[in-house]
C-alpha positions as YAML, in Angstrom:
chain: A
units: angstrom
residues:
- id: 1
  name: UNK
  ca: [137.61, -33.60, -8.28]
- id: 2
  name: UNK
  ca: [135.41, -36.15, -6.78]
- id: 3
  name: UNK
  ca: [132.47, -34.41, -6.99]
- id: 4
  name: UNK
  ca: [133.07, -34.12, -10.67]
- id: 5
  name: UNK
  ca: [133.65, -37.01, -11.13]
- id: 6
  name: UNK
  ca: [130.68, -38.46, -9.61]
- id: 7
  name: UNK
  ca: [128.34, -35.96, -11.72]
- id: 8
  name: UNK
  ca: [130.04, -37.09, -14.85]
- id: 9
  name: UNK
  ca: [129.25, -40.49, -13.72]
- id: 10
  name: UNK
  ca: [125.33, -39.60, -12.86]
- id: 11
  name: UNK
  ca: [124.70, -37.90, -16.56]
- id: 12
  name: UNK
  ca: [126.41, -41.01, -18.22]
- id: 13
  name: UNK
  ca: [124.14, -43.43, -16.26]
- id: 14
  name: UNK
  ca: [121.03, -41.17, -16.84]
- id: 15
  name: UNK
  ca: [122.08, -40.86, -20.35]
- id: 16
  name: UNK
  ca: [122.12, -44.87, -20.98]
- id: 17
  name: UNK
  ca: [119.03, -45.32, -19.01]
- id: 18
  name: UNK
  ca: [117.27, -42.60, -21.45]
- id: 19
  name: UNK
  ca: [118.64, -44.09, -24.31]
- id: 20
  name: UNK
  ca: [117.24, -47.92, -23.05]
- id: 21
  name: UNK
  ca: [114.08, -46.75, -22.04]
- id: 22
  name: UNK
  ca: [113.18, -45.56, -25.34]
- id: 23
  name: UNK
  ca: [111.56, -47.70, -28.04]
- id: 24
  name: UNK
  ca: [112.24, -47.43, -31.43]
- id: 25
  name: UNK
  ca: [110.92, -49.25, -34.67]
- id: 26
  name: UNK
  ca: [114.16, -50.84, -34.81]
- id: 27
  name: UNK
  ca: [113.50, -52.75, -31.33]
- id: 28
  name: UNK
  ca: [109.89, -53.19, -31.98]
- id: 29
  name: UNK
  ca: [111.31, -55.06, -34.97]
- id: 30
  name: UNK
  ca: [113.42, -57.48, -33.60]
- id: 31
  name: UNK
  ca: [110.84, -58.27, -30.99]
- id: 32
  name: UNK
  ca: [108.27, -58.82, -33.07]
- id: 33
  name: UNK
  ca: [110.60, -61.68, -34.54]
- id: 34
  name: UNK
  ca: [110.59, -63.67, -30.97]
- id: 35
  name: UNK
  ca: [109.45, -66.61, -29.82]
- id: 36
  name: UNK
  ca: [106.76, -66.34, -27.88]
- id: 37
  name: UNK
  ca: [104.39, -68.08, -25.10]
- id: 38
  name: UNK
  ca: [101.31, -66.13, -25.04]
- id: 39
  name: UNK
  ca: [97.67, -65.84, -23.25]
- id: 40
  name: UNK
  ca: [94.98, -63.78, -25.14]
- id: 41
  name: UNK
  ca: [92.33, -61.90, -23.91]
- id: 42
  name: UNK
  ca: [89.67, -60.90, -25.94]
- id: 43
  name: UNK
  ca: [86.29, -58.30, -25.34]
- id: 44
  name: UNK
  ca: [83.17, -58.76, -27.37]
- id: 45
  name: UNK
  ca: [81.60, -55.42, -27.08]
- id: 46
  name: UNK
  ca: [78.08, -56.63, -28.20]
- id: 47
  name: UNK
  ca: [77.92, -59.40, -25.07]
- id: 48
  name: UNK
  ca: [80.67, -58.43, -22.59]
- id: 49
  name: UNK
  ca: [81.93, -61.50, -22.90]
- id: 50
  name: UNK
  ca: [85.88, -62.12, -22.23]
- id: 51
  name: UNK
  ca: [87.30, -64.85, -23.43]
- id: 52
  name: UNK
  ca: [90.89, -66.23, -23.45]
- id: 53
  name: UNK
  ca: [92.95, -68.92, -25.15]
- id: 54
  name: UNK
  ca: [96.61, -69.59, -25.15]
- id: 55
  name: UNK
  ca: [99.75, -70.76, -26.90]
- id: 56
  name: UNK
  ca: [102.59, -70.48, -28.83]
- id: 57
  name: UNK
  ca: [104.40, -68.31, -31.40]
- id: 58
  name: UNK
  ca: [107.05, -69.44, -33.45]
- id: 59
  name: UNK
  ca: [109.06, -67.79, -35.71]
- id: 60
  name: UNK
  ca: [111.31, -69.69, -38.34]
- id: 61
  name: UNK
  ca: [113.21, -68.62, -41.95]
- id: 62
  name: UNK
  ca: [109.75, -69.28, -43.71]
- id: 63
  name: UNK
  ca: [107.39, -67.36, -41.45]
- id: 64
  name: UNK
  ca: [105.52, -67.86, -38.54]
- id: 65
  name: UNK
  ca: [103.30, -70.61, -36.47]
- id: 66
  name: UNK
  ca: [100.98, -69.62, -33.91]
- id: 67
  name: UNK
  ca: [100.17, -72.91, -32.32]
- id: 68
  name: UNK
  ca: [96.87, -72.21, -29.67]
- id: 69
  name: UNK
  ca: [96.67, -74.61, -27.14]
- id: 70
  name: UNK
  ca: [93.46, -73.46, -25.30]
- id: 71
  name: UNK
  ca: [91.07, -73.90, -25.33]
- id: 72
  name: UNK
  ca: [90.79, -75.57, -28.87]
- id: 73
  name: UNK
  ca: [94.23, -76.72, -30.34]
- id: 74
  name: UNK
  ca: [94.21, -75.12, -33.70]
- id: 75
  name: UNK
  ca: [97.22, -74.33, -35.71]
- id: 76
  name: UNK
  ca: [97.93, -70.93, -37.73]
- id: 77
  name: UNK
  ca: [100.85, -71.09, -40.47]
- id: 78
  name: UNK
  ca: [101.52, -67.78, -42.05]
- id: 79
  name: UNK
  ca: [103.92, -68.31, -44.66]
- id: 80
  name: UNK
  ca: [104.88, -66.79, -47.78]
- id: 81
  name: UNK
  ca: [101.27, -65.31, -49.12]
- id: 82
  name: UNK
  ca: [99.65, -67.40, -47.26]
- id: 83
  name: UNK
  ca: [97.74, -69.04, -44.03]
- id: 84
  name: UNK
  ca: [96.84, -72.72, -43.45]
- id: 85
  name: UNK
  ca: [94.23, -73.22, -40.30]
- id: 86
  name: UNK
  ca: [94.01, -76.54, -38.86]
- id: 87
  name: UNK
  ca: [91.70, -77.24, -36.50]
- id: 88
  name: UNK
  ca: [93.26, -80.29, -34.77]
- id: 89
  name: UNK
  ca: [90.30, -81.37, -33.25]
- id: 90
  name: UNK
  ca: [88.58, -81.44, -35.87]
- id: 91
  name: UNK
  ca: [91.19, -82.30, -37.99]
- id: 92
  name: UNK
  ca: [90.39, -79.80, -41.08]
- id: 93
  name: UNK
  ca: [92.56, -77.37, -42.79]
- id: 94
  name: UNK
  ca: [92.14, -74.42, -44.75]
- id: 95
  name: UNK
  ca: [93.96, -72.18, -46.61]
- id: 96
  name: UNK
  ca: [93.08, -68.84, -47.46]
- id: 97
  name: UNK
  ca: [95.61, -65.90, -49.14]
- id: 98
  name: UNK
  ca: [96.69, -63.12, -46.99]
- id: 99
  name: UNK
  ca: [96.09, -60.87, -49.85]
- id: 100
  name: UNK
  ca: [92.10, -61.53, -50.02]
- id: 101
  name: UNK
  ca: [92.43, -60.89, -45.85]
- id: 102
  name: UNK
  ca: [93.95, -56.94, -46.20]
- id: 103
  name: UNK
  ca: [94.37, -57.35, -42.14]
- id: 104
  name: UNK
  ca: [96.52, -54.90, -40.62]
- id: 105
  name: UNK
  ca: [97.51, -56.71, -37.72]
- id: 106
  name: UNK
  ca: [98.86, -59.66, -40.25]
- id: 107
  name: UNK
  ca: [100.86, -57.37, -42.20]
- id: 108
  name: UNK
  ca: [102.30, -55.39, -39.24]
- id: 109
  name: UNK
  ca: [103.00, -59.05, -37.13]
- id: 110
  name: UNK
  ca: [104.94, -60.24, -40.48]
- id: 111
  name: UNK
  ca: [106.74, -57.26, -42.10]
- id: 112
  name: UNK
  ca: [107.51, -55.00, -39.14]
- id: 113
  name: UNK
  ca: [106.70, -51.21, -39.35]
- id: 114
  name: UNK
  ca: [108.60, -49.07, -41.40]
- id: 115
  name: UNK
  ca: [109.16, -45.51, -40.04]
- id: 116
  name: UNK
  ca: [108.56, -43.82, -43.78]
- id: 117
  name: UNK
  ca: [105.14, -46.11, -44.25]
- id: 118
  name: UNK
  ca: [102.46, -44.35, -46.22]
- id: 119
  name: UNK
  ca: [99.66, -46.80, -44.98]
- id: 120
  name: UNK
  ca: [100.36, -45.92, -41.25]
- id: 121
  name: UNK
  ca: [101.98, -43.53, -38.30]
- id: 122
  name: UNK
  ca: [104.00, -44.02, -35.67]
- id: 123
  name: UNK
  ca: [103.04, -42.56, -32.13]
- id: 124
  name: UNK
  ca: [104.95, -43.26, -29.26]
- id: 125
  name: UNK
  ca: [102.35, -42.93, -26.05]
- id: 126
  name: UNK
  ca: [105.66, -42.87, -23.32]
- id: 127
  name: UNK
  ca: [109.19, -44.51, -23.14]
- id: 128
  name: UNK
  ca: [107.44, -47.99, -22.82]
- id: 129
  name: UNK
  ca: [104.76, -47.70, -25.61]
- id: 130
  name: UNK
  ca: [104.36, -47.59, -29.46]
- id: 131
  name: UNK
  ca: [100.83, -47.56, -31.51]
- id: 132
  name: UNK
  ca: [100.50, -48.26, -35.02]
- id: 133
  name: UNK
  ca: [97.87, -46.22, -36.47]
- id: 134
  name: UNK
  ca: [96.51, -46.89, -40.34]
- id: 135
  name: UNK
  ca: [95.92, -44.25, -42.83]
- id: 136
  name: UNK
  ca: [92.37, -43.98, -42.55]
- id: 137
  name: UNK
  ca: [92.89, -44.40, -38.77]
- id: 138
  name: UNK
  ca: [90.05, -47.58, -38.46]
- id: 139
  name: UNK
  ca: [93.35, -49.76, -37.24]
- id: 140
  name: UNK
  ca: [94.96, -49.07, -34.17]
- id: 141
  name: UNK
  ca: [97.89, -51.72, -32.31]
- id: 142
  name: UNK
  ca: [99.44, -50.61, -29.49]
- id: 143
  name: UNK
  ca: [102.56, -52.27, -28.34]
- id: 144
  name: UNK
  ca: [103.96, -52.17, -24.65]
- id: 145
  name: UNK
  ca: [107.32, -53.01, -23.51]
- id: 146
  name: UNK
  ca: [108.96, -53.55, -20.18]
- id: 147
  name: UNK
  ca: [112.64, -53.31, -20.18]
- id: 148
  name: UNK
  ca: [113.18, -52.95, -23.75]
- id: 149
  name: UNK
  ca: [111.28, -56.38, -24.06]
- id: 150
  name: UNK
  ca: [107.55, -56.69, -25.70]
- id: 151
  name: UNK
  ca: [104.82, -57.69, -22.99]
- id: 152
  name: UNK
  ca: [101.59, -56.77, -24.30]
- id: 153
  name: UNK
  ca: [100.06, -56.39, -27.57]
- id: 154
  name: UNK
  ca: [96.62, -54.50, -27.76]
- id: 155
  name: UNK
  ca: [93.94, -53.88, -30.90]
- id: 156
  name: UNK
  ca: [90.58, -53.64, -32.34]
- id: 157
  name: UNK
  ca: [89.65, -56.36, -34.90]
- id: 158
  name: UNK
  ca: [87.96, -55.82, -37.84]
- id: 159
  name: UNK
  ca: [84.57, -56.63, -36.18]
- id: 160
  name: UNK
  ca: [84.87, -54.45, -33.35]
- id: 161
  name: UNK
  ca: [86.20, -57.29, -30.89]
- id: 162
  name: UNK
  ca: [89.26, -55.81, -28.47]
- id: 163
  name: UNK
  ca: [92.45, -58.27, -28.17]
- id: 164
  name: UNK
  ca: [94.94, -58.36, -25.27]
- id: 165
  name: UNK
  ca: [97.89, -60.84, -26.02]
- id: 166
  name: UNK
  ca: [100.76, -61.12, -23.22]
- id: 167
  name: UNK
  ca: [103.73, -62.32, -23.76]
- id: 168
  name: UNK
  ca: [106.30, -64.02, -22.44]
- id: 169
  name: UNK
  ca: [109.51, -64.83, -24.70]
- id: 170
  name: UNK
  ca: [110.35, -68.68, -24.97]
...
């Protein structure tokens, strides 16, 4: 009886810990809604060159402020169909609509993926690791979690330039 016991007690731990361990749009999703702290890492290909900056990502009813702190302050507001830069330094802004930017990574950070998507797939790599891949394939992000929580965000820009951004929820 104890022994039964015991092995009904193993499969419904191993079948929660399954069930946890796997990500699903639904989580990516509601992470992708957090509030952030985050330190990005990014590879030139043409000079080997890594550079980083940091900040922070805010989310609010409206949309979403990434606010970099190093090493230039500048300020990104995406709202609506729209993005206002200001350099802070500087102390110049400019607006420019998302619709004129077609970037994947935009419409991905602000709408979420939708499993029945005709402009992309869904691949999970392992338990702990989704990638968005476009249509014509020339976009690839690859999310990583840890825990059910979002850690590290990985893609290609548009000119070929490889981003890292960790995160770390606020």
């Amino acid at each position: 009886m104890m022994v039964r016991f015991l092995l009904m007690l193993i499969a419904f731990h191993l079948s929660l810990a399954s069930h946890a361990l796997t990500i699903s749009a639904d989580i990516l999703n509601s992470e992708l809604k957090k509030n952030y702290s985050f330190v990005e890492r990014s590879l030139n290909q043409s000079d080997l060159k890594i550079e980083t900056s940091s900040g922070k990502i805010l989310f609010d009813p409206l949309g979403v402020t990434v606010k970099v702190l190093a090493p230039f302050e500048e300020n990104y507001r995406i709202e609506g169909d729209r993005i206002e830069i200001h350099d802070v330094f500087l102390d110049q802004k400019q607006i420019i609509d998302i619709d004129q930017l077609d970037n994947f990574f935009i419409n991905i950070l602000m709408n979420g993926i939708d499993n029945n998507s005709q402009a992309y797939s869904i691949r999970h790599i392992n338990d702990g690791t989704i990638e968005i891949i476009s249509t014509n394939s020339s976009n690839i992000i690859r999310f990583s979690f840890i825990a059910n929580k979002l850690n590290l965000i990985r893609y290609k820009d548009s000119i070929g330039v490889e981003h890292g951004i960790e995160l770390t929820p606020l």
